[in-house]
Amino acid sequence: MGTYDKKKILEIDRRHIWHPFTQMKDYEDRDPPVIVAARGTKLYSIEGQEFYDTISSWWTNTHGHLHPQLVKALKDQLDRLDHVNFSGFTHPYAAEVVERLRGFLPSKLIRFFFSDNGSTAVEVGLKMAFQFWQNRGFSRKTRFVCLENAYHGDTLGAVSVGGVDLFFKLYKPLTFKTYRAPAPYCYRCPENRGSTFTFSAENISCNFRCLKGLKSILKEHHEEIAALIVEPRLLAAGGMIVYPAEYLRGLVEQARRYGVLVIFDEVATGFGRTGRMFALESAGVVPDILCLAKGLTGGMLPLALTVTTEEVFQAFYADYLEGKTFYHGHSFTAHPLGCAVAAANLKLFAEEKPLEKGRAVQEFFHQRLEEIFSDRPYVGDIRYLGYVGALELVADRRTKEPFPPEKRVGFQVYMASLKAGLVLRPLGDVIYWFLPLCVTKEEVDEILSRSREVLDGILLGK
Ligand SMILES: Cc1ncc(COP(=O)(O)O)c(C=O)c1O
């Protein structure tokens, strides 16, 4: 398939390819765009149609597509080392990633376990937390606490600590039992009867009813709880729910009080997306275990890390016959190509400081979200944090009643957005933008204006 043959590609796709998170019947009489190129904030189809990649290719892409420094790092690495078993061998490219990443992480996080995607980073974190207690003789500590609306991946351990029923309910019989604490979902909190938007969740004044739910779980069950897992500041797949830093501080405080490890899943929030290198910085808290993936390579290649403390590591460090080894690994652990690109990505963060340079763009993005959407009758909530923005669409703004599921508003928005040269991939009725750090004010304006046209067209019949 040297030159592209659209008809043939679509024929193979329709006959043989099963796409993720997709009801394939929806494509019975429509074709997905065939993407053949990407650059900066845009994707290009086989016919040359341009799309703004407003979701950064499933939240992975940080500096825009095909950033020249990342491309060069990958090409250079191809002349050196493609792959080596990481059990019993090491390589300079992994060492460089660790050394560079340490410059961005809290000083307590100094032990790095490589894997290859966000779900595996979480599986490693869960097993690590569980075995930490087993190795230390706390055999009863086998359970986890997660939040409602949490999403940590699609492998079964990650599903067990997930809180999005649409994705996970069916698989419940396959999963282990966890405690689910209420989500800090300010817009739908029973105490929030007003109609104010959440925005950045900075000015929320409440008595943290959601935290009380967590406290009672910990108080009652802490002796059997190994760890608590949470996405800091943003429940991403659960609806781009932005929540206060104070909640995160309270959560960590409670976990410490009851002797429960804290796992932060920064697979989505890491690498600048929330306006800080890591979302944990906004709350000034440090977990025992941190999961990273997606933006680690700037979104170019699959690579993941589970980072932990010396204390956790030491619980595994023993004579072989004591049986404390961490039996976990993947074929592509610390893949040298991924590591070379990740090192270049981290170098770029350190030298070019995109987050500092992008401060004004982020503020502009938030301001335009408010200006463009506050008066739209279909907008129940507006939320934002750094380069992430979201609208929760509702049928009735006063009662916050959602649209009936059969209306498939999100899917309609997705299909219409493609026609408008945008990729909007809503989560149910939550429309969001997960922008790359290279986006300009002009692009933000264009993306939001086109998005409004799409939404007005569907929901106001304009
Ligand atoms: C917070 C979070 N954790 C874990 C994952 C799973 O990552 P992956 O899709 O690479 O397995 C995701 C994916 O969206 C995520 O948002």
Short mmCIF file of C-alpha atoms and ligand atoms in Angstrom, two decimals:
data_model
loop_
_atom_site.label_atom_id
_atom_site.label_comp_id
_atom_site.label_asym_id
_atom_site.label_seq_id
_atom_site.Cartn_x
_atom_site.Cartn_y
_atom_site.Cartn_z
CA MET A 1 0.00 0.00 0.00
CA GLY A 2 2.70 2.47 -1.07
CA THR A 3 0.31 5.09 -2.35
CA TYR A 4 -2.94 5.29 -0.49
CA ASP A 5 -6.06 3.73 -1.88
CA LYS A 6 -8.91 5.09 0.21
CA LYS A 7 -11.47 2.60 -1.06
CA LYS A 8 -9.24 -0.36 -0.23
CA ILE A 9 -8.32 0.96 3.21
CA LEU A 10 -11.97 1.43 4.13
CA GLU A 11 -12.88 -1.97 2.75
CA ILE A 12 -10.22 -3.68 4.90
CA ASP A 13 -11.25 -1.58 7.87
CA ARG A 14 -14.95 -2.40 7.52
CA ARG A 15 -14.31 -6.12 7.03
CA HIS A 16 -11.59 -6.75 9.56
CA ILE A 17 -10.80 -3.98 12.01
CA TRP A 18 -12.48 -3.68 15.39
CA HIS A 19 -12.00 -0.18 16.80
CA PRO A 20 -11.71 0.65 20.52
CA PHE A 21 -14.66 2.10 22.44
CA THR A 22 -16.74 1.90 19.28
CA GLN A 23 -20.09 0.34 18.45
CA MET A 24 -19.03 -0.91 15.03
CA LYS A 25 -22.64 -0.92 13.80
CA ASP A 26 -22.58 2.88 13.96
CA TYR A 27 -20.20 2.64 11.00
CA GLU A 28 -22.42 0.38 8.93
CA ASP A 29 -23.28 3.25 6.62
CA ARG A 30 -20.63 5.85 7.39
CA ASP A 31 -16.86 5.87 7.02
CA PRO A 32 -14.34 7.03 9.59
CA PRO A 33 -11.92 9.69 8.28
CA VAL A 34 -8.74 8.11 6.95
CA ILE A 35 -5.91 10.08 8.54
CA VAL A 36 -2.60 10.01 6.72
CA ALA A 37 -0.65 12.89 8.24
CA ALA A 38 -0.40 15.14 11.25
CA ARG A 39 1.45 18.31 12.14
CA GLY A 40 1.20 20.64 15.15
CA THR A 41 -2.43 20.93 16.24
CA LYS A 42 -3.82 19.35 13.09
CA LEU A 43 -4.60 16.00 11.50
CA TYR A 44 -4.94 15.58 7.72
CA SER A 45 -7.19 13.14 5.93
CA ILE A 46 -6.48 11.25 2.75
CA GLU A 47 -8.51 13.87 0.82
CA GLY A 48 -6.47 16.65 2.43
CA GLN A 49 -9.21 17.73 4.86
CA GLU A 50 -7.79 19.37 7.99
CA PHE A 51 -9.03 18.66 11.50
CA TYR A 52 -8.05 20.43 14.70
CA ASP A 53 -6.98 17.65 17.03
CA THR A 54 -8.72 19.18 20.03
CA ILE A 55 -8.36 16.02 22.10
CA SER A 56 -4.62 15.70 21.48
CA SER A 57 -4.92 12.18 20.09
CA TRP A 58 -6.52 10.60 23.13
CA TRP A 59 -4.83 13.02 25.53
CA THR A 60 -1.33 11.92 24.62
CA ASN A 61 0.09 14.65 22.44
CA THR A 62 1.76 17.47 24.35
CA HIS A 63 3.76 19.71 21.99
CA GLY A 64 1.78 19.18 18.79
CA HIS A 65 2.21 16.37 16.29
CA LEU A 66 5.66 15.55 14.94
CA HIS A 67 7.61 18.04 17.01
CA PRO A 68 11.01 18.21 15.23
CA GLN A 69 13.02 17.51 18.38
CA LEU A 70 11.05 14.38 19.16
CA VAL A 71 11.23 13.22 15.55
CA LYS A 72 15.00 13.67 15.59
CA ALA A 73 15.37 11.79 18.88
CA LEU A 74 13.43 8.87 17.43
CA LYS A 75 15.38 8.80 14.17
CA ASP A 76 18.73 8.97 16.02
CA GLN A 77 17.71 6.16 18.33
CA LEU A 78 16.90 3.93 15.37
CA ASP A 79 20.60 3.87 14.52
CA ARG A 80 21.57 2.75 18.01
CA LEU A 81 19.35 0.28 19.86
CA ASP A 82 15.87 -0.95 19.04
CA HIS A 83 15.11 -3.21 21.97
CA VAL A 84 16.61 -5.15 24.83
CA ASN A 85 15.11 -7.23 27.61
CA PHE A 86 14.92 -4.90 30.62
CA SER A 87 15.09 -7.69 33.17
CA GLY A 88 18.81 -8.06 33.84
CA PHE A 89 19.90 -5.37 31.33
CA THR A 90 19.78 -1.61 31.43
CA HIS A 91 20.42 1.16 28.91
CA PRO A 92 21.41 4.84 28.88
CA TYR A 93 18.07 5.95 27.43
CA ALA A 94 16.10 4.75 30.46
CA ALA A 95 18.69 6.33 32.77
CA GLU A 96 18.33 9.65 30.96
CA VAL A 97 14.53 9.60 31.32
CA VAL A 98 14.83 8.95 35.05
CA GLU A 99 17.47 11.61 35.57
CA ARG A 100 15.51 14.23 33.67
CA LEU A 101 12.18 13.32 35.23
CA ARG A 102 13.60 13.58 38.74
CA GLY A 103 14.10 17.28 38.04
CA PHE A 104 10.32 17.69 37.80
CA LEU A 105 9.11 15.35 40.52
CA PRO A 106 8.84 15.74 44.29
CA SER A 107 12.14 14.65 45.85
CA LYS A 108 10.51 11.70 47.67
CA LEU A 109 9.68 9.92 44.40
CA ILE A 110 12.94 8.25 43.45
CA ARG A 111 12.24 4.66 42.34
CA PHE A 112 11.05 4.16 38.77
CA PHE A 113 9.31 1.09 37.33
CA PHE A 114 8.87 1.18 33.55
CA SER A 115 6.01 -0.30 31.54
CA ASP A 116 4.20 0.63 28.35
CA ASN A 117 0.78 2.25 28.78
CA GLY A 118 -1.47 3.95 31.28
CA SER A 119 -3.38 0.84 32.32
CA THR A 120 -0.18 -1.09 32.95
CA ALA A 121 1.22 1.82 34.98
CA VAL A 122 -1.89 1.52 37.15
CA GLU A 123 -1.75 -2.29 37.39
CA VAL A 124 1.86 -1.96 38.55
CA GLY A 125 0.84 0.66 41.12
CA LEU A 126 -1.95 -1.52 42.51
CA LYS A 127 0.19 -4.65 42.74
CA MET A 128 3.04 -2.67 44.24
CA ALA A 129 0.79 -1.20 46.94
CA PHE A 130 -0.73 -4.58 47.73
CA GLN A 131 2.62 -6.35 47.93
CA PHE A 132 4.15 -3.53 49.97
CA TRP A 133 1.83 -4.49 52.81
CA GLN A 134 2.13 -8.26 52.22
CA ASN A 135 5.93 -8.08 52.29
CA ARG A 136 5.72 -6.21 55.58
CA GLY A 137 3.41 -8.77 57.16
CA PHE A 138 0.11 -6.87 56.93
CA SER A 139 -1.74 -9.69 55.24
CA ARG A 140 -5.21 -8.21 55.80
CA LYS A 141 -4.47 -5.13 53.72
CA THR A 142 -5.80 -6.30 50.37
CA ARG A 143 -8.45 -3.74 49.41
CA PHE A 144 -8.46 -0.44 47.53
CA VAL A 145 -10.47 2.74 47.65
CA CYS A 146 -11.33 4.60 44.49
CA LEU A 147 -13.71 7.40 43.58
CA GLU A 148 -16.99 7.40 41.74
CA ASN A 149 -16.40 8.74 38.21
CA ALA A 150 -12.80 7.53 38.36
CA TYR A 151 -11.14 6.01 35.33
CA HIS A 152 -7.79 4.24 35.51
CA GLY A 153 -7.73 2.09 32.38
CA ASP A 154 -9.33 -0.98 30.85
CA THR A 155 -7.33 -3.91 32.17
CA LEU A 156 -9.11 -5.77 34.94
CA GLY A 157 -7.19 -4.35 37.91
CA ALA A 158 -7.73 -0.84 36.56
CA VAL A 159 -11.39 -1.66 35.89
CA SER A 160 -11.76 -2.83 39.50
CA VAL A 161 -10.80 0.64 40.72
CA GLY A 162 -12.86 2.40 38.06
CA GLY A 163 -16.00 4.34 38.82
CA VAL A 164 -17.66 4.88 35.43
CA ASP A 165 -20.54 2.43 35.29
CA LEU A 166 -21.07 2.80 31.54
CA PHE A 167 -17.64 1.28 30.89
CA PHE A 168 -17.29 -1.09 33.81
CA LYS A 169 -20.62 -2.41 35.12
CA LEU A 170 -20.73 -5.44 32.83
CA TYR A 171 -17.28 -6.60 33.91
CA LYS A 172 -18.01 -6.44 37.62
CA PRO A 173 -18.05 -10.23 38.11
CA LEU A 174 -14.47 -10.33 36.81
CA THR A 175 -13.11 -7.67 39.11
CA PHE A 176 -11.99 -7.48 42.74
CA LYS A 177 -14.07 -5.67 45.33
CA THR A 178 -13.18 -2.06 46.08
CA TYR A 179 -14.63 0.71 48.18
CA ARG A 180 -15.99 3.60 46.14
CA ALA A 181 -16.01 7.03 47.75
CA PRO A 182 -18.19 9.87 46.45
CA ALA A 183 -16.63 11.95 43.70
CA PRO A 184 -15.92 15.64 44.30
CA TYR A 185 -18.35 16.43 41.50
CA CYS A 186 -19.20 20.00 42.42
CA TYR A 187 -21.77 20.60 39.67
CA ARG A 188 -23.89 17.59 40.67
CA CYS A 189 -23.21 17.74 44.39
CA PRO A 190 -26.51 17.50 46.32
CA GLU A 191 -25.40 20.58 48.27
CA ASN A 192 -24.96 22.64 45.12
CA ARG A 193 -28.46 23.70 44.25
CA GLY A 194 -27.40 26.91 42.55
CA SER A 195 -26.65 27.42 38.91
CA THR A 196 -23.11 28.76 39.16
CA PHE A 197 -20.51 27.17 36.93
CA THR A 198 -17.64 25.18 38.43
CA PHE A 199 -14.96 26.92 36.28
CA SER A 200 -11.59 26.03 37.87
CA ALA A 201 -13.18 24.85 41.17
CA GLU A 202 -11.13 27.45 43.00
CA ASN A 203 -13.96 29.34 44.61
CA ILE A 204 -16.02 26.45 45.85
CA SER A 205 -17.30 27.13 49.34
CA CYS A 206 -18.76 24.00 50.86
CA ASN A 207 -18.15 21.68 53.75
CA PHE A 208 -16.76 18.88 51.55
CA ARG A 209 -19.55 16.39 51.98
CA CYS A 210 -17.71 14.19 49.45
CA LEU A 211 -14.65 14.03 51.71
CA LYS A 212 -16.81 12.90 54.60
CA GLY A 213 -17.85 9.84 52.58
CA LEU A 214 -14.20 8.96 52.08
CA LYS A 215 -13.40 9.52 55.75
CA SER A 216 -16.06 7.10 56.92
CA ILE A 217 -14.80 4.36 54.55
CA LEU A 218 -11.26 4.82 55.84
CA LYS A 219 -12.31 4.97 59.46
CA GLU A 220 -14.31 1.77 59.24
CA HIS A 221 -12.14 -0.31 56.91
CA HIS A 222 -8.57 1.02 57.04
CA GLU A 223 -7.18 -2.21 58.45
CA GLU A 224 -8.03 -3.98 55.21
CA ILE A 225 -7.21 -1.12 52.85
CA ALA A 226 -3.86 -1.16 51.07
CA ALA A 227 -4.21 2.05 49.08
CA LEU A 228 -6.39 4.76 47.73
CA ILE A 229 -6.14 5.65 44.05
CA VAL A 230 -7.12 9.00 42.58
CA GLU A 231 -6.69 11.22 39.51
CA PRO A 232 -5.43 14.51 40.96
CA ARG A 233 -7.61 17.61 40.31
CA LEU A 234 -9.38 16.19 37.24
CA LEU A 235 -11.57 13.10 36.90
CA ALA A 236 -10.91 12.91 33.20
CA ALA A 237 -12.82 10.08 31.50
CA GLY A 238 -15.47 10.31 34.23
CA GLY A 239 -16.61 13.62 32.70
CA MET A 240 -13.69 16.08 32.86
CA ILE A 241 -14.67 16.88 36.42
CA VAL A 242 -12.40 19.59 37.82
CA TYR A 243 -12.26 19.57 41.60
CA PRO A 244 -10.66 21.73 44.31
CA ALA A 245 -7.06 21.32 45.43
CA GLU A 246 -8.40 21.40 48.97
CA TYR A 247 -10.24 18.13 48.37
CA LEU A 248 -7.02 16.47 47.23
CA ARG A 249 -5.16 17.75 50.28
CA GLY A 250 -7.95 16.45 52.51
CA LEU A 251 -7.87 13.06 50.80
CA VAL A 252 -4.11 12.67 51.32
CA GLU A 253 -4.42 13.81 54.93
CA GLN A 254 -7.08 11.18 55.64
CA ALA A 255 -5.10 8.41 53.96
CA ARG A 256 -2.01 9.27 56.01
CA ARG A 257 -4.06 9.39 59.18
CA TYR A 258 -5.36 5.86 58.60
CA GLY A 259 -2.13 4.26 57.31
CA VAL A 260 -3.28 3.83 53.72
CA LEU A 261 -0.97 4.33 50.73
CA VAL A 262 -1.86 6.99 48.16
CA ILE A 263 -1.62 6.31 44.43
CA PHE A 264 -1.91 9.29 42.10
CA ASP A 265 -2.86 8.45 38.55
CA GLU A 266 -1.45 11.29 36.44
CA VAL A 267 -1.70 9.34 33.20
CA ALA A 268 -4.03 12.02 31.80
CA THR A 269 -3.09 15.04 33.91
CA GLY A 270 0.70 14.69 33.72
CA PHE A 271 3.09 16.62 31.52
CA GLY A 272 1.54 20.04 31.59
CA ARG A 273 -2.04 19.42 30.64
CA THR A 274 -3.50 21.04 33.76
CA GLY A 275 -1.17 24.03 33.49
CA ARG A 276 1.45 22.53 35.83
CA MET A 277 3.92 19.83 34.96
CA PHE A 278 1.97 17.55 37.31
CA ALA A 279 -1.46 18.27 38.78
CA LEU A 280 -0.22 17.27 42.25
CA GLU A 281 1.78 20.53 42.35
CA SER A 282 -1.42 22.57 42.57
CA ALA A 283 -2.26 20.94 45.91
CA GLY A 284 1.29 20.66 47.27
CA VAL A 285 0.86 16.95 48.06
CA VAL A 286 3.01 13.91 47.31
CA PRO A 287 1.70 10.37 46.78
CA ASP A 288 3.46 7.12 47.64
CA ILE A 289 3.01 5.91 44.09
CA LEU A 290 2.60 7.94 40.90
CA CYS A 291 1.43 6.54 37.54
CA LEU A 292 2.54 8.22 34.31
CA ALA A 293 2.07 7.46 30.61
CA LYS A 294 0.46 9.27 27.62
CA GLY A 295 2.44 12.56 27.60
CA LEU A 296 5.65 10.93 28.85
CA THR A 297 6.84 10.64 25.26
CA GLY A 298 5.02 13.79 24.19
CA GLY A 299 2.41 11.35 22.89
CA MET A 300 4.63 9.88 20.21
CA LEU A 301 5.22 6.34 21.50
CA PRO A 302 3.80 4.08 24.19
CA LEU A 303 5.79 4.24 27.41
CA ALA A 304 4.78 4.36 31.05
CA LEU A 305 6.24 4.71 34.53
CA THR A 306 5.13 3.88 38.03
CA VAL A 307 7.23 5.97 40.37
CA THR A 308 7.51 5.36 44.09
CA THR A 309 9.37 6.17 47.27
CA GLU A 310 12.40 4.57 48.89
CA GLU A 311 10.12 3.30 51.66
CA VAL A 312 7.96 1.33 49.25
CA PHE A 313 11.00 0.06 47.35
CA GLN A 314 12.68 -1.13 50.55
CA ALA A 315 9.74 -3.39 51.37
CA PHE A 316 10.71 -5.45 48.30
CA TYR A 317 14.50 -5.29 48.71
CA ALA A 318 15.58 -8.53 50.35
CA ASP A 319 17.51 -11.76 49.86
CA TYR A 320 15.93 -13.66 46.99
CA LEU A 321 14.74 -16.55 49.15
CA GLU A 322 12.64 -14.23 51.31
CA GLY A 323 10.19 -14.19 48.35
CA LYS A 324 9.74 -10.41 48.21
CA THR A 325 10.51 -9.94 44.51
CA PHE A 326 8.07 -7.86 42.49
CA TYR A 327 6.97 -10.32 39.82
CA HIS A 328 5.78 -7.99 37.13
CA GLY A 329 7.03 -7.01 33.67
CA HIS A 330 6.05 -6.48 30.04
CA SER A 331 7.79 -7.34 26.77
CA PHE A 332 8.22 -3.68 25.90
CA THR A 333 9.27 -2.44 29.34
CA ALA A 334 11.47 0.68 29.01
CA HIS A 335 11.51 0.39 25.24
CA PRO A 336 14.63 2.28 24.06
CA LEU A 337 12.78 4.12 21.26
CA GLY A 338 10.17 5.33 23.72
CA CYS A 339 12.85 6.27 26.24
CA ALA A 340 14.81 8.29 23.67
CA VAL A 341 11.70 10.25 22.75
CA ALA A 342 10.68 10.68 26.42
CA ALA A 343 14.13 12.07 27.21
CA ALA A 344 13.80 14.55 24.33
CA ASN A 345 10.33 15.47 25.55
CA LEU A 346 11.61 16.17 29.08
CA LYS A 347 14.56 18.15 27.70
CA LEU A 348 12.09 20.26 25.76
CA PHE A 349 10.04 20.91 28.90
CA ALA A 350 13.19 21.91 30.80
CA GLU A 351 14.71 24.13 28.14
CA GLU A 352 11.77 25.67 26.32
CA LYS A 353 9.44 26.01 29.31
CA PRO A 354 6.23 25.68 27.27
CA LEU A 355 4.04 25.99 30.35
CA GLU A 356 5.40 29.37 31.33
CA LYS A 357 5.18 30.56 27.74
CA GLY A 358 1.63 29.24 27.46
CA ARG A 359 0.22 30.93 30.57
CA ALA A 360 -1.50 33.69 28.57
CA VAL A 361 -3.00 31.17 26.13
CA GLN A 362 -4.45 29.16 29.00
CA GLU A 363 -6.06 32.28 30.51
CA PHE A 364 -7.40 33.26 27.11
CA PHE A 365 -8.85 29.76 26.67
CA HIS A 366 -10.70 29.97 30.00
CA GLN A 367 -11.93 33.48 29.32
CA ARG A 368 -13.23 32.55 25.87
CA LEU A 369 -14.98 29.47 27.25
CA GLU A 370 -16.88 31.72 29.64
CA GLU A 371 -17.61 34.36 27.00
CA ILE A 372 -18.72 32.00 24.30
CA PHE A 373 -20.73 29.48 26.27
CA SER A 374 -22.10 31.08 29.47
CA ASP A 375 -25.34 32.19 27.80
CA ARG A 376 -26.01 28.98 25.89
CA PRO A 377 -29.21 27.38 27.27
CA TYR A 378 -27.83 23.87 26.73
CA VAL A 379 -24.75 24.46 28.90
CA GLY A 380 -25.21 23.24 32.47
CA ASP A 381 -21.62 23.58 33.62
CA ILE A 382 -18.36 25.07 32.40
CA ARG A 383 -15.13 23.64 33.80
CA TYR A 384 -11.49 24.24 33.01
CA LEU A 385 -7.98 23.62 34.25
CA GLY A 386 -4.89 24.50 32.21
CA TYR A 387 -5.35 23.20 28.68
CA VAL A 388 -8.47 21.22 29.56
CA GLY A 389 -11.92 22.72 29.16
CA ALA A 390 -15.36 21.10 29.32
CA LEU A 391 -19.06 21.81 29.01
CA GLU A 392 -21.67 19.60 30.59
CA LEU A 393 -24.68 19.73 28.30
CA VAL A 394 -28.13 19.51 29.85
CA ALA A 395 -31.72 19.39 28.65
CA ASP A 396 -32.79 21.77 31.42
CA ARG A 397 -30.36 24.21 32.91
CA ARG A 398 -32.47 24.89 35.98
CA THR A 399 -33.03 21.27 37.03
CA LYS A 400 -29.71 20.03 35.53
CA GLU A 401 -31.64 17.26 33.84
CA PRO A 402 -29.45 15.43 31.32
CA PHE A 403 -30.49 14.80 27.74
CA PRO A 404 -32.19 11.43 27.23
CA PRO A 405 -29.49 8.86 26.32
CA GLU A 406 -31.37 7.85 23.16
CA LYS A 407 -30.76 11.35 21.80
CA ARG A 408 -27.05 10.49 21.64
CA VAL A 409 -26.10 14.13 21.79
CA GLY A 410 -22.41 13.38 22.23
CA PHE A 411 -22.30 11.17 19.16
CA GLN A 412 -24.15 13.76 17.09
CA VAL A 413 -21.62 16.38 18.21
CA TYR A 414 -18.77 14.09 17.24
CA MET A 415 -20.10 13.49 13.75
CA ALA A 416 -20.95 17.17 13.16
CA SER A 417 -17.55 18.30 14.49
CA LEU A 418 -15.78 16.29 11.80
CA LYS A 419 -17.70 18.17 9.14
CA ALA A 420 -16.59 21.40 10.81
CA GLY A 421 -12.93 20.37 10.69
CA LEU A 422 -12.64 19.55 14.38
CA VAL A 423 -12.21 16.38 16.37
CA LEU A 424 -14.54 16.67 19.35
CA ARG A 425 -14.95 13.35 21.09
CA PRO A 426 -17.47 13.92 23.88
CA LEU A 427 -17.73 11.80 26.99
CA GLY A 428 -21.48 11.18 27.04
CA ASP A 429 -22.91 14.69 27.05
CA VAL A 430 -19.69 16.30 28.26
CA ILE A 431 -18.00 18.16 25.44
CA TYR A 432 -14.36 18.82 26.12
CA TRP A 433 -11.14 20.18 24.70
CA PHE A 434 -7.83 18.64 25.77
CA LEU A 435 -5.48 20.94 23.92
CA PRO A 436 -1.79 20.51 23.17
CA LEU A 437 0.60 22.96 24.83
CA CYS A 438 1.59 24.47 21.48
CA VAL A 439 -1.90 25.81 20.75
CA THR A 440 -2.10 29.55 19.96
CA LYS A 441 -4.75 32.09 20.96
CA GLU A 442 -5.93 32.29 17.34
CA GLU A 443 -6.35 28.53 17.24
CA VAL A 444 -8.20 28.50 20.57
CA ASP A 445 -10.58 31.12 19.22
CA GLU A 446 -11.15 29.24 16.00
CA ILE A 447 -11.68 25.91 17.79
CA LEU A 448 -14.18 27.34 20.28
CA SER A 449 -16.08 29.32 17.66
CA ARG A 450 -16.42 26.29 15.42
CA SER A 451 -17.46 24.19 18.42
CA ARG A 452 -20.21 26.67 19.28
CA GLU A 453 -21.51 26.50 15.72
CA VAL A 454 -21.60 22.70 15.95
CA LEU A 455 -23.47 22.78 19.28
CA ASP A 456 -25.89 25.51 18.22
CA GLY A 457 -26.63 23.56 15.06
CA ILE A 458 -27.54 20.42 16.96
CA LEU A 459 -29.14 21.81 20.08
CA LEU A 460 -30.72 25.07 18.90
CA GLY A 461 -31.41 23.97 15.35
CA LYS A 462 -29.43 26.97 14.02
C1 LIG B 1 -6.34 8.72 34.33
C2 LIG B 1 -6.09 7.58 33.37
N1 LIG B 1 -5.47 6.48 33.83
C3 LIG B 1 -5.20 5.44 33.03
C4 LIG B 1 -5.57 5.46 31.70
C5 LIG B 1 -5.28 4.27 30.83
O1 LIG B 1 -4.29 4.59 29.93
P1 LIG B 1 -4.10 3.69 28.60
O2 LIG B 1 -5.24 4.04 27.71
O3 LIG B 1 -2.77 4.12 28.06
O4 LIG B 1 -4.11 2.28 29.03
C6 LIG B 1 -6.21 6.58 31.19
C7 LIG B 1 -6.62 6.62 29.79
O5 LIG B 1 -7.31 7.48 29.32
C8 LIG B 1 -6.50 7.67 32.05
O6 LIG B 1 -7.14 8.76 31.63
#
